[in-house]
C-alpha cells in the first residue's frame, strides 16, 4: 500500500491545505526552487545552524539540511492533534508524580513494578519529594507520525531534555525571508512567540521559597554538546543567562550565578544535561559539568530544575506502550492519540514473534536516541538482521519492536526536483499554570529516497511546519464536541422534562385517587 501523500489526494488532485501553496508554486519561475535552496544553505551556514555528530572522526559539526517546501496542516487537523498532545502530557505528568509517591498504577496492576522500580531512569532520591506545582516535565517533545488522512500515531515521548525547537523557529525565520510573497498569500499561524511562552512557563515553575521575580538560567554542558547551538539560541531569545556548571555555586543550599558584580541568586534552571551529570555530590562523582550541591538546593525548595530530575522514566521506550493505559488510569478518558502497536521483548511471546519476523519490523533500544541502536528490518541486509538477532537474544529486555509504518510523505526539493519523502513531527508542549503549544512543531524529513529514518544524524533534514489559520466555515474538533455536548444537554433536558411531566402526571393521578 503506498504511503499517504499529504499534498496529493488519491485522485491526483491537491488536498485543501496545500491548494494555496500549489497555486503559488505553479506561477513561480521554474528555476526558483533551486535558487531558494542555495540561498537557504548560505543563510544557515552564515547563522551557524549546525548539529554535532558523536563517534565520528574529523569535523563533526554539520549544517543541518533544510528543505524549502513547507509541510502544511489544516487548522482542523492541528486542533485535533493539539487536544491529543495536551491529554498525553497531562497523563505523563500524573504518572511521574504517582511513581515517586503512592505508586497507585503499580499497585493497580497496570504496569509491572520491576519495569519502573528497576528502571535505570528511576531516581530513588526523588521518592516522596513534591516538585514545585506538581509538574515534572515542563517541556515535552512528542514525536508524531501520520499514516492516513485522519490517522496520527505517537511514535515516542521525549520528557527529559527534548531538542529541536530552535530549528523550528529558525526554519520559519528562513522561510519568511526567502518567500515573503508566499506568506502574503497563505495565512500561516505564527510560532515566533515560543520563546516568550517558554520563559513564562519557566517563571511559573519558580519554587516556594522564591519571593521575588524569579531569575531563570539555562544550564548547558558546553560547546561540545550536540545541541549547543540551540542552548545559545534559546538563552538569547528568552533574554536569560546561559551558564555552565562552573558558572554556578551553591551556598547554604541556595544557587547563585557568578556575575561581574558578584553573586546573583537563581530560582529556576532550565537544564540541558542529563540527571547523572547534574551534581557530583548526588549522582556521578566524576561529573565535571555539574554543580556540587545543586540537588540538595533542589530538595530544600530553593531552586526548580526543569525538567525535573527522574523524568526519564516517562520517555523510556519500554514504558511507552503503557501510556494509553496511563491516560485511562489517571484521567478517566480514552486516548485521543494512539500509540504505534509495540512488541515488548521482555515478554516471551513478543520476543518469539519478533525473532521470527525481524525482516518486517523496526527494533529499537529502549534507551536509544538519535536513530542509533535500531534495526529497520525491511531496509536491512541479512547480515545486519542476524547481527541484531544476536543482540536481542543476549538482552531482550533492552529492546522493543514495532511494525514498519508507511509514514506519510510530503513533497521535498531534492536533486531531481520535487519528490515525496517520509516525514514525522515533533510538537513542543509547555506545562505551567496552563498548557502552551505553538501551532506546528519540528518536521523532520528522511531525505534519502525510501528511507524512514528522519534523524539528522542519520541523513535526515528539517522542514518548516505550517498550520493554516482557520478557513471561513472550517469546523474545529472543539466545535464538533461543543455541538455534541449541546445536543446531549438538549436531549438530557428533554428527557428530564419528560420525566418531570411523567412524575407530575403520576402525582396528580395519585392525588386524584
Tab-separated table of C-alpha atoms in Angstrom:
chain	number	residue	atom	x	y	z
A	1	UNK	CA	0.000	0.000	0.000
A	2	UNK	CA	1.504	3.386	-0.989
A	3	UNK	CA	2.210	5.947	1.739
A	4	UNK	CA	-0.324	8.704	2.338
A	5	UNK	CA	0.747	11.827	0.433
A	6	UNK	CA	-0.092	14.949	2.417
A	7	UNK	CA	-0.238	17.190	-0.670
A	8	UNK	CA	-1.905	14.974	-3.282
A	9	UNK	CA	-5.180	13.093	-2.824
A	10	UNK	CA	-5.992	9.642	-4.191
A	11	UNK	CA	-7.500	11.122	-7.368
A	12	UNK	CA	-4.346	13.102	-8.122
A	13	UNK	CA	-5.740	16.454	-7.024
A	14	UNK	CA	-4.237	18.813	-4.474
A	15	UNK	CA	-5.513	18.424	-0.906
A	16	UNK	CA	-7.163	21.502	0.565
A	17	UNK	CA	-4.325	22.558	2.949
A	18	UNK	CA	-1.870	22.708	0.031
A	19	UNK	CA	-4.056	24.439	-2.547
A	20	UNK	CA	-2.808	27.953	-1.811
A	21	UNK	CA	0.799	26.790	-1.928
A	22	UNK	CA	0.243	24.778	-5.130
A	23	UNK	CA	-1.294	27.792	-6.845
A	24	UNK	CA	1.692	29.960	-5.853
A	25	UNK	CA	4.199	27.300	-6.950
A	26	UNK	CA	2.530	26.914	-10.342
A	27	UNK	CA	3.050	30.601	-11.068
A	28	UNK	CA	6.655	30.698	-9.800
A	29	UNK	CA	9.641	30.634	-12.213
A	30	UNK	CA	10.964	27.145	-12.943
A	31	UNK	CA	14.414	27.928	-11.560
A	32	UNK	CA	13.089	29.474	-8.334
A	33	UNK	CA	13.309	26.355	-6.056
A	34	UNK	CA	16.974	25.735	-6.883
A	35	UNK	CA	17.860	29.379	-6.279
A	36	UNK	CA	15.990	29.495	-2.993
A	37	UNK	CA	17.610	26.290	-1.765
A	38	UNK	CA	21.047	27.750	-2.455
A	39	UNK	CA	20.071	30.913	-0.574
A	40	UNK	CA	18.795	28.821	2.327
A	41	UNK	CA	22.084	26.897	2.560
A	42	UNK	CA	24.019	30.174	2.561
A	43	UNK	CA	21.753	31.627	5.239
A	44	UNK	CA	22.010	28.595	7.536
A	45	UNK	CA	25.779	28.466	7.130
A	46	UNK	CA	26.097	32.172	7.963
A	47	UNK	CA	23.919	31.765	11.054
A	48	UNK	CA	25.859	28.662	12.146
A	49	UNK	CA	22.779	26.455	12.389
A	50	UNK	CA	24.603	23.188	12.953
A	51	UNK	CA	24.448	19.999	14.972
A	52	UNK	CA	27.207	17.737	16.235
A	53	UNK	CA	27.596	14.051	15.388
A	54	UNK	CA	29.210	11.899	18.052
A	55	UNK	CA	31.502	8.977	17.380
A	56	UNK	CA	32.902	10.226	14.071
A	57	UNK	CA	36.422	11.383	13.320
A	58	UNK	CA	37.292	14.723	11.790
A	59	UNK	CA	34.854	17.619	11.645
A	60	UNK	CA	31.688	16.523	13.476
A	61	UNK	CA	29.866	19.840	13.073
A	62	UNK	CA	27.354	19.605	10.244
A	63	UNK	CA	24.993	22.050	8.604
A	64	UNK	CA	21.510	20.727	9.276
A	65	UNK	CA	19.785	20.028	5.938
A	66	UNK	CA	16.780	22.300	5.395
A	67	UNK	CA	14.061	21.711	2.818
A	68	UNK	CA	12.363	24.760	1.311
A	69	UNK	CA	8.986	23.058	0.738
A	70	UNK	CA	6.765	23.536	3.825
A	71	UNK	CA	4.777	20.798	5.489
A	72	UNK	CA	1.198	22.130	5.737
A	73	UNK	CA	-1.585	21.176	8.170
A	74	UNK	CA	-5.152	22.461	8.155
A	75	UNK	CA	-6.364	24.274	11.262
A	76	UNK	CA	-8.813	21.454	11.988
A	77	UNK	CA	-6.058	18.817	11.711
A	78	UNK	CA	-3.888	20.744	14.148
A	79	UNK	CA	-6.761	21.311	16.594
A	80	UNK	CA	-7.311	17.548	16.774
A	81	UNK	CA	-3.598	16.927	17.334
A	82	UNK	CA	-3.329	19.670	19.958
A	83	UNK	CA	-6.073	18.164	22.105
A	84	UNK	CA	-4.361	14.776	21.990
A	85	UNK	CA	-0.981	16.251	22.924
A	86	UNK	CA	-2.415	18.138	25.894
A	87	UNK	CA	-4.092	14.985	27.142
A	88	UNK	CA	-0.979	12.838	26.759
A	89	UNK	CA	1.409	15.197	28.559
A	90	UNK	CA	-1.101	15.688	31.373
A	91	UNK	CA	-1.161	11.904	31.849
A	92	UNK	CA	2.648	11.676	31.744
A	93	UNK	CA	2.949	14.288	34.489
A	94	UNK	CA	0.381	12.419	36.595
A	95	UNK	CA	2.331	9.194	36.058
A	96	UNK	CA	5.617	10.764	37.157
A	97	UNK	CA	4.037	12.168	40.315
A	98	UNK	CA	2.459	8.810	41.086
A	99	UNK	CA	5.550	6.621	40.709
A	100	UNK	CA	7.526	8.877	43.056
A	101	UNK	CA	4.710	8.914	45.625
A	102	UNK	CA	1.799	6.470	46.025
A	103	UNK	CA	2.600	4.204	43.045
A	104	UNK	CA	-1.088	3.521	42.516
A	105	UNK	CA	-0.584	2.485	38.893
A	106	UNK	CA	1.795	-0.253	40.046
A	107	UNK	CA	-0.486	-1.398	42.869
A	108	UNK	CA	-3.373	-1.391	40.409
A	109	UNK	CA	-1.509	-3.846	38.188
A	110	UNK	CA	-1.467	-1.531	35.195
A	111	UNK	CA	2.311	-1.603	34.799
A	112	UNK	CA	4.927	-4.103	36.089
A	113	UNK	CA	6.692	-2.923	39.244
A	114	UNK	CA	10.139	-4.005	38.081
A	115	UNK	CA	9.744	-2.019	34.848
A	116	UNK	CA	9.594	1.152	36.959
A	117	UNK	CA	11.487	0.424	40.163
A	118	UNK	CA	14.248	-1.435	38.328
A	119	UNK	CA	14.472	1.125	35.543
A	120	UNK	CA	17.831	2.871	35.330
A	121	UNK	CA	15.982	6.166	34.765
A	122	UNK	CA	14.061	5.821	38.047
A	123	UNK	CA	15.679	8.132	40.616
A	124	UNK	CA	15.074	6.792	44.122
A	125	UNK	CA	16.226	10.095	45.644
A	126	UNK	CA	13.093	11.709	44.162
A	127	UNK	CA	10.727	9.398	46.074
A	128	UNK	CA	8.395	11.421	48.269
A	129	UNK	CA	9.723	14.770	47.032
A	130	UNK	CA	6.996	17.146	45.913
A	131	UNK	CA	8.263	19.074	42.922
A	132	UNK	CA	7.073	22.692	42.650
A	133	UNK	CA	3.486	22.896	41.407
A	134	UNK	CA	3.417	19.121	40.789
A	135	UNK	CA	4.888	19.446	37.296
A	136	UNK	CA	7.732	17.155	36.250
A	137	UNK	CA	8.031	17.623	32.521
A	138	UNK	CA	7.622	21.319	31.776
A	139	UNK	CA	8.919	20.934	28.213
A	140	UNK	CA	7.903	17.808	26.281
A	141	UNK	CA	8.584	16.886	22.673
A	142	UNK	CA	6.108	14.317	21.393
A	143	UNK	CA	7.078	12.591	18.131
A	144	UNK	CA	4.021	12.036	15.921
A	145	UNK	CA	3.690	10.178	12.625
A	146	UNK	CA	0.840	10.098	10.154
A	147	UNK	CA	-0.326	7.171	8.060
A	148	UNK	CA	-3.641	8.369	6.579
A	149	UNK	CA	-5.986	11.340	6.318
A	150	UNK	CA	-7.106	11.087	9.945
A	151	UNK	CA	-4.608	8.635	11.411
A	152	UNK	CA	-1.904	10.091	13.662
A	153	UNK	CA	0.230	7.976	16.000
A	154	UNK	CA	2.653	8.879	18.761
A	155	UNK	CA	6.000	7.321	17.939
A	156	UNK	CA	7.752	8.266	21.170
A	157	UNK	CA	7.707	10.715	24.071
A	158	UNK	CA	10.633	12.991	24.936
A	159	UNK	CA	10.211	14.075	28.540
A	160	UNK	CA	13.767	14.807	29.701
A	161	UNK	CA	15.575	17.371	27.552
A	162	UNK	CA	13.796	17.436	24.174
A	163	UNK	CA	15.704	19.285	21.476
A	164	UNK	CA	14.927	20.741	18.070
A	165	UNK	CA	12.749	23.745	18.845
A	166	UNK	CA	15.476	26.161	17.672
A	167	UNK	CA	15.321	24.559	14.217
A	168	UNK	CA	11.537	25.030	14.204
A	169	UNK	CA	11.998	28.740	14.867
A	170	UNK	CA	14.929	29.240	12.500
A	171	UNK	CA	13.101	27.340	9.747
A	172	UNK	CA	10.186	29.754	9.993
A	173	UNK	CA	12.507	32.766	10.002
A	174	UNK	CA	14.295	31.438	6.914
A	175	UNK	CA	11.048	30.778	5.043
A	176	UNK	CA	9.760	34.268	5.772
A	177	UNK	CA	12.993	35.740	4.401
A	178	UNK	CA	13.034	33.517	1.331
A	179	UNK	CA	9.331	33.666	0.422
A	180	UNK	CA	7.769	36.907	1.738
A	181	UNK	CA	5.276	36.962	-1.134
A	182	UNK	CA	4.073	33.457	-0.265
A	183	UNK	CA	3.308	34.455	3.326
A	184	UNK	CA	1.281	37.312	1.913
A	185	UNK	CA	-0.956	34.800	0.097
A	186	UNK	CA	-1.207	31.937	2.610
A	187	UNK	CA	-2.357	32.619	6.168
A	188	UNK	CA	0.041	30.712	8.440
A	189	UNK	CA	-0.278	30.636	12.229
A	190	UNK	CA	2.814	32.194	13.899
A	191	UNK	CA	5.387	30.343	16.019
A	192	UNK	CA	7.701	33.221	16.898
A	193	UNK	CA	6.174	33.628	20.374
A	194	UNK	CA	7.592	30.284	21.541
A	195	UNK	CA	10.465	31.871	23.499
A	196	UNK	CA	8.025	34.122	25.366
A	197	UNK	CA	5.807	31.128	26.141
A	198	UNK	CA	8.806	29.110	27.330
A	199	UNK	CA	10.062	31.908	29.578
A	200	UNK	CA	6.606	32.372	31.083
A	201	UNK	CA	6.367	28.616	31.728
A	202	UNK	CA	9.790	28.606	33.409
A	203	UNK	CA	8.916	31.599	35.592
A	204	UNK	CA	5.709	29.878	36.661
A	205	UNK	CA	7.842	26.931	37.801
A	206	UNK	CA	9.567	29.047	40.476
A	207	UNK	CA	9.995	27.229	43.823
A	208	UNK	CA	8.016	28.010	47.002
A	209	UNK	CA	10.972	29.900	48.509
A	210	UNK	CA	11.091	32.435	45.668
A	211	UNK	CA	9.599	35.691	46.931
A	212	UNK	CA	10.588	37.972	44.050
A	213	UNK	CA	10.512	37.966	40.252
A	214	UNK	CA	12.211	34.615	39.512
A	215	UNK	CA	15.623	34.571	37.877
A	216	UNK	CA	15.922	31.897	35.193
A	217	UNK	CA	19.134	30.476	33.706
A	218	UNK	CA	19.798	27.847	31.041
A	219	UNK	CA	22.377	25.249	32.106
A	220	UNK	CA	24.370	23.785	29.210
A	221	UNK	CA	27.036	21.039	29.177
A	222	UNK	CA	29.097	23.328	26.949
A	223	UNK	CA	30.225	23.865	23.394
A	224	UNK	CA	30.821	20.181	22.650
A	225	UNK	CA	27.208	19.196	23.188
A	226	UNK	CA	25.295	18.301	20.011
A	227	UNK	CA	22.559	20.839	20.782
A	228	UNK	CA	24.802	23.717	21.901
A	229	UNK	CA	23.540	25.936	19.073
A	230	UNK	CA	20.043	25.541	20.490
A	231	UNK	CA	21.160	26.338	24.040
A	232	UNK	CA	22.723	29.627	22.903
A	233	UNK	CA	19.741	30.427	20.687
A	234	UNK	CA	17.101	29.870	23.383
A	235	UNK	CA	19.003	31.779	26.054
A	236	UNK	CA	19.320	34.754	23.695
A	237	UNK	CA	15.680	34.572	22.651
A	238	UNK	CA	14.487	34.491	26.273
A	239	UNK	CA	16.986	37.112	27.435
A	240	UNK	CA	18.366	34.896	30.204
A	241	UNK	CA	21.882	33.827	31.175
A	242	UNK	CA	23.458	30.787	29.509
A	243	UNK	CA	25.584	29.112	32.175
A	244	UNK	CA	27.830	26.100	32.575
A	245	UNK	CA	28.340	24.225	35.815
A	246	UNK	CA	31.423	26.259	36.688
A	247	UNK	CA	29.355	29.468	36.491
A	248	UNK	CA	27.150	28.357	39.391
A	249	UNK	CA	27.860	27.941	43.081
A	250	UNK	CA	25.704	26.667	45.953
A	251	UNK	CA	25.875	28.381	49.350
A	252	UNK	CA	23.587	27.364	52.225
A	253	UNK	CA	21.568	25.313	49.713
A	254	UNK	CA	20.889	28.389	47.566
A	255	UNK	CA	22.120	28.538	43.958
A	256	UNK	CA	23.965	31.592	42.679
A	257	UNK	CA	25.439	32.692	39.360
A	258	UNK	CA	28.894	34.213	39.308
A	259	UNK	CA	28.435	37.647	37.754
A	260	UNK	CA	30.848	40.535	37.161
A	261	UNK	CA	29.315	42.427	40.078
A	262	UNK	CA	29.233	39.412	42.412
A	263	UNK	CA	26.808	36.543	43.055
A	264	UNK	CA	23.200	36.591	41.851
A	265	UNK	CA	20.580	34.135	43.084
A	266	UNK	CA	18.991	31.766	40.578
A	267	UNK	CA	15.460	30.437	41.088
A	268	UNK	CA	14.826	28.276	38.009
A	269	UNK	CA	17.314	26.257	35.989
A	270	UNK	CA	16.329	25.072	32.537
A	271	UNK	CA	18.842	22.254	32.363
A	272	UNK	CA	20.036	20.704	29.121
A	273	UNK	CA	22.214	17.971	30.595
A	274	UNK	CA	21.322	14.531	31.888
A	275	UNK	CA	20.470	13.707	35.501
A	276	UNK	CA	23.692	11.781	36.064
A	277	UNK	CA	25.862	14.837	35.407
A	278	UNK	CA	23.838	17.460	37.310
A	279	UNK	CA	25.522	17.202	40.684
A	280	UNK	CA	28.693	15.216	41.505
A	281	UNK	CA	27.699	15.119	45.158
A	282	UNK	CA	24.375	13.430	44.435
A	283	UNK	CA	24.962	11.480	41.209
A	284	UNK	CA	28.075	10.744	39.161
A	285	UNK	CA	31.061	11.762	41.231
A	286	UNK	CA	33.215	12.159	38.113
A	287	UNK	CA	30.954	14.802	36.559
A	288	UNK	CA	32.952	17.893	35.660
A	289	UNK	CA	29.989	19.756	34.162
A	290	UNK	CA	27.573	19.658	37.073
A	291	UNK	CA	27.048	21.850	40.130
A	292	UNK	CA	28.067	20.473	43.549
A	293	UNK	CA	25.170	20.822	45.983
A	294	UNK	CA	22.537	21.542	43.304
A	295	UNK	CA	20.351	18.578	44.213
A	296	UNK	CA	20.357	19.495	47.917
A	297	UNK	CA	19.214	23.010	46.983
A	298	UNK	CA	16.506	21.447	44.838
A	299	UNK	CA	15.257	19.218	47.663
A	300	UNK	CA	15.297	22.231	50.023
A	301	UNK	CA	12.843	24.082	47.776
A	302	UNK	CA	15.283	26.837	46.829
A	303	UNK	CA	15.590	26.045	43.104
A	304	UNK	CA	13.409	24.468	40.443
A	305	UNK	CA	15.087	22.214	37.896
A	306	UNK	CA	13.244	21.832	34.613
A	307	UNK	CA	12.592	19.243	33.538
A	308	UNK	CA	12.527	17.587	36.947
A	309	UNK	CA	15.110	15.018	37.958
A	310	UNK	CA	13.868	11.487	37.244
A	311	UNK	CA	11.588	12.274	34.293
A	312	UNK	CA	13.493	9.810	32.091
A	313	UNK	CA	11.180	7.012	33.201
A	314	UNK	CA	8.368	8.643	31.214
A	315	UNK	CA	10.216	8.577	27.896
A	316	UNK	CA	11.752	5.134	28.275
A	317	UNK	CA	10.705	3.120	25.218
A	318	UNK	CA	9.808	0.124	27.393
A	319	UNK	CA	7.339	2.339	29.311
A	320	UNK	CA	5.918	3.927	26.145
A	321	UNK	CA	3.471	1.042	25.414
A	322	UNK	CA	1.708	1.760	28.714
A	323	UNK	CA	0.959	5.462	28.086
A	324	UNK	CA	-2.571	4.839	26.729
A	325	UNK	CA	-3.301	2.965	29.969
A	326	UNK	CA	-1.954	5.981	31.888
A	327	UNK	CA	-4.482	8.217	30.126
A	328	UNK	CA	-7.309	5.897	31.144
A	329	UNK	CA	-5.987	5.368	34.676
A	330	UNK	CA	-5.262	8.977	35.654
A	331	UNK	CA	-7.707	10.951	33.512
A	332	UNK	CA	-10.570	8.500	33.055
A	333	UNK	CA	-10.545	9.232	29.314
A	334	UNK	CA	-9.865	7.343	26.134
A	335	UNK	CA	-6.573	8.353	24.463
A	336	UNK	CA	-7.061	10.837	21.644
A	337	UNK	CA	-3.710	9.880	20.108
A	338	UNK	CA	-2.908	6.209	19.608
A	339	UNK	CA	0.414	4.505	20.122
A	340	UNK	CA	2.157	2.534	17.404
A	341	UNK	CA	1.487	-1.170	18.177
A	342	UNK	CA	4.539	-2.322	20.118
A	343	UNK	CA	6.095	-5.681	20.996
A	344	UNK	CA	7.782	-5.685	24.402
A	345	UNK	CA	10.644	-8.133	24.066
A	346	UNK	CA	10.873	-8.828	27.778
A	347	UNK	CA	7.649	-10.815	27.151
A	348	UNK	CA	8.392	-14.322	25.805
A	349	UNK	CA	5.587	-14.328	23.230
A	350	UNK	CA	6.576	-10.897	21.890
A	351	UNK	CA	10.212	-11.982	21.736
A	352	UNK	CA	9.351	-15.142	19.820
A	353	UNK	CA	7.221	-13.240	17.302
A	354	UNK	CA	9.884	-10.573	16.790
A	355	UNK	CA	12.696	-13.053	16.196
A	356	UNK	CA	10.523	-14.796	13.602
A	357	UNK	CA	9.665	-11.529	11.808
A	358	UNK	CA	12.799	-9.390	12.137
A	359	UNK	CA	12.850	-8.629	8.421
A	360	UNK	CA	9.420	-6.969	8.727
A	361	UNK	CA	9.841	-4.937	11.923
A	362	UNK	CA	11.598	-1.883	13.337
A	363	UNK	CA	13.529	-2.794	16.503
A	364	UNK	CA	14.732	-0.094	18.913
A	365	UNK	CA	16.842	0.054	22.039
A	366	UNK	CA	14.663	1.166	24.936
A	367	UNK	CA	17.266	3.792	25.921
A	368	UNK	CA	18.362	4.640	22.377
A	369	UNK	CA	18.001	8.026	20.683
A	370	UNK	CA	19.027	9.919	17.587
A	371	UNK	CA	18.278	6.997	15.272
A	372	UNK	CA	21.107	4.949	16.759
A	373	UNK	CA	20.778	1.394	18.073
A	374	UNK	CA	17.861	0.441	15.843
A	375	UNK	CA	17.110	-2.020	13.074
A	376	UNK	CA	14.780	-1.195	10.188
A	377	UNK	CA	14.088	-4.747	9.057
A	378	UNK	CA	12.797	-4.128	5.505
A	379	UNK	CA	15.843	-1.957	4.732
A	380	UNK	CA	18.460	-4.160	6.438
A	381	UNK	CA	20.722	-6.785	4.902
A	382	UNK	CA	20.634	-10.413	6.047
A	383	UNK	CA	23.932	-9.895	7.838
A	384	UNK	CA	22.601	-6.849	9.708
A	385	UNK	CA	19.472	-8.753	10.716
A	386	UNK	CA	21.460	-11.704	12.054
A	387	UNK	CA	23.820	-9.429	13.968
A	388	UNK	CA	20.854	-7.682	15.560
A	389	UNK	CA	19.206	-11.024	16.329
A	390	UNK	CA	22.232	-11.937	18.467
A	391	UNK	CA	21.936	-8.644	20.384
A	392	UNK	CA	18.242	-9.233	21.076
A	393	UNK	CA	18.742	-12.787	22.281
A	394	UNK	CA	21.546	-11.645	24.601
A	395	UNK	CA	19.404	-8.914	26.224
A	396	UNK	CA	15.742	-8.956	25.106
A	397	UNK	CA	14.587	-6.519	27.806
A	398	UNK	CA	16.712	-3.822	26.162
A	399	UNK	CA	14.537	-3.730	23.021
A	400	UNK	CA	11.051	-3.125	21.685
A	401	UNK	CA	9.754	-3.877	18.185
A	402	UNK	CA	7.138	-2.155	16.047
A	403	UNK	CA	5.614	-2.726	12.625
A	404	UNK	CA	7.127	-0.748	9.756
A	405	UNK	CA	4.580	2.027	9.298
A	406	UNK	CA	4.009	3.622	5.924
A	407	UNK	CA	4.848	7.120	7.159
A	408	UNK	CA	3.162	9.916	5.255
A	409	UNK	CA	5.145	11.776	2.633
A	410	UNK	CA	5.473	15.444	1.760
A	411	UNK	CA	6.865	16.997	-1.408
A	412	UNK	CA	10.555	17.720	-0.891
A	413	UNK	CA	13.032	19.521	-3.129
A	414	UNK	CA	15.868	17.107	-3.982
A	415	UNK	CA	18.420	16.987	-6.803
A	416	UNK	CA	15.842	15.549	-9.197
A	417	UNK	CA	13.264	18.216	-8.318
A	418	UNK	CA	10.147	17.805	-6.180
A	419	UNK	CA	9.734	14.268	-4.849
A	420	UNK	CA	7.850	12.660	-1.921
A	421	UNK	CA	9.853	11.970	1.219
A	422	UNK	CA	8.748	10.496	4.547
A	423	UNK	CA	8.236	12.861	7.496
A	424	UNK	CA	7.444	12.948	11.185
A	425	UNK	CA	6.518	15.817	13.523
A	426	UNK	CA	7.754	16.887	16.958
A	427	UNK	CA	5.393	19.422	18.562
A	428	UNK	CA	6.598	21.013	21.813
A	429	UNK	CA	4.251	21.041	24.809
A	430	UNK	CA	4.871	23.514	27.640
A	431	UNK	CA	3.255	22.774	31.015
A	432	UNK	CA	2.909	25.576	33.556
A	433	UNK	CA	-0.132	27.303	35.041
A	434	UNK	CA	-1.633	26.456	31.674
A	435	UNK	CA	-0.618	24.269	28.727
A	436	UNK	CA	1.016	26.115	25.848
A	437	UNK	CA	1.663	24.635	22.398
A	438	UNK	CA	2.743	26.793	19.476
A	439	UNK	CA	0.993	25.690	16.260
A	440	UNK	CA	3.113	23.153	14.436
A	441	UNK	CA	6.475	21.868	15.592
A	442	UNK	CA	9.620	20.481	14.040
A	443	UNK	CA	9.004	18.427	10.909
A	444	UNK	CA	11.878	16.059	10.212
A	445	UNK	CA	12.240	14.572	6.742
A	446	UNK	CA	14.081	11.466	5.528
A	447	UNK	CA	15.954	12.938	2.577
A	448	UNK	CA	17.175	9.604	1.254
A	449	UNK	CA	14.693	8.020	-1.151
A	450	UNK	CA	12.726	5.256	0.553
A	451	UNK	CA	14.295	5.911	3.959
A	452	UNK	CA	12.115	6.031	7.069
A	453	UNK	CA	14.855	7.405	9.355
A	454	UNK	CA	14.351	11.142	9.781
A	455	UNK	CA	17.083	11.883	12.336
A	456	UNK	CA	19.598	14.482	11.197
A	457	UNK	CA	22.433	12.261	12.459
A	458	UNK	CA	21.217	9.598	10.042
A	459	UNK	CA	20.877	11.742	6.917
A	460	UNK	CA	17.571	13.447	7.677
A	461	UNK	CA	16.675	17.116	7.384
A	462	UNK	CA	14.017	19.546	8.563
A	463	UNK	CA	11.080	21.477	7.128
A	464	UNK	CA	9.047	24.463	8.230
A	465	UNK	CA	5.683	23.284	9.560
A	466	UNK	CA	2.713	25.419	8.630
A	467	UNK	CA	-0.568	25.311	10.497
A	468	UNK	CA	-3.066	27.334	8.495
A	469	UNK	CA	-5.322	29.868	10.130
A	470	UNK	CA	-8.931	28.571	10.119
A	471	UNK	CA	-10.640	28.892	6.761
A	472	UNK	CA	-14.097	30.516	6.574
A	473	UNK	CA	-16.619	27.897	7.640
A	474	UNK	CA	-13.965	25.357	8.681
A	475	UNK	CA	-15.257	23.358	11.629
A	476	UNK	CA	-12.874	22.710	14.508
A	477	UNK	CA	-12.980	19.493	16.579
A	478	UNK	CA	-13.846	21.615	19.628
A	479	UNK	CA	-16.934	22.835	17.780
A	480	UNK	CA	-17.936	19.261	16.998
A	481	UNK	CA	-17.518	18.428	20.667
A	482	UNK	CA	-19.462	21.518	21.760
A	483	UNK	CA	-22.282	20.663	19.361
A	484	UNK	CA	-22.329	17.117	20.667
A	485	UNK	CA	-22.428	18.361	24.255
A	486	UNK	CA	-25.171	20.842	23.360
A	487	UNK	CA	-27.233	18.118	21.695
A	488	UNK	CA	-26.583	15.827	24.643
A	489	UNK	CA	-27.665	18.562	27.064
A	490	UNK	CA	-30.775	19.250	24.990
A	491	UNK	CA	-31.615	15.543	24.965
A	492	UNK	CA	-30.917	15.375	28.696
A	493	UNK	CA	-33.139	18.407	29.343
A	494	UNK	CA	-35.850	16.920	27.143
A	495	UNK	CA	-35.617	13.607	28.982
A	496	UNK	CA	-35.632	15.458	32.312
A	497	UNK	CA	-38.720	17.445	31.276
A	498	UNK	CA	-40.461	14.248	30.157
A	499	UNK	CA	-39.575	12.565	33.438
A	500	UNK	CA	-40.833	15.616	35.382
A	501	UNK	CA	-44.074	15.661	33.393
A	502	UNK	CA	-44.464	11.937	33.909
A	503	UNK	CA	-43.772	12.258	37.628
A	504	UNK	CA	-46.184	15.191	37.784
A	505	UNK	CA	-48.829	13.126	35.997
A	506	UNK	CA	-48.286	10.235	38.393
A	507	UNK	CA	-48.516	12.614	41.320
A	508	UNK	CA	-51.772	14.118	40.008
A	509	UNK	CA	-53.199	10.650	39.482
A	510	UNK	CA	-52.208	9.645	42.986
A	511	UNK	CA	-53.659	12.848	44.391
A	512	UNK	CA	-56.862	12.381	42.410
A	513	UNK	CA	-57.185	8.880	43.754
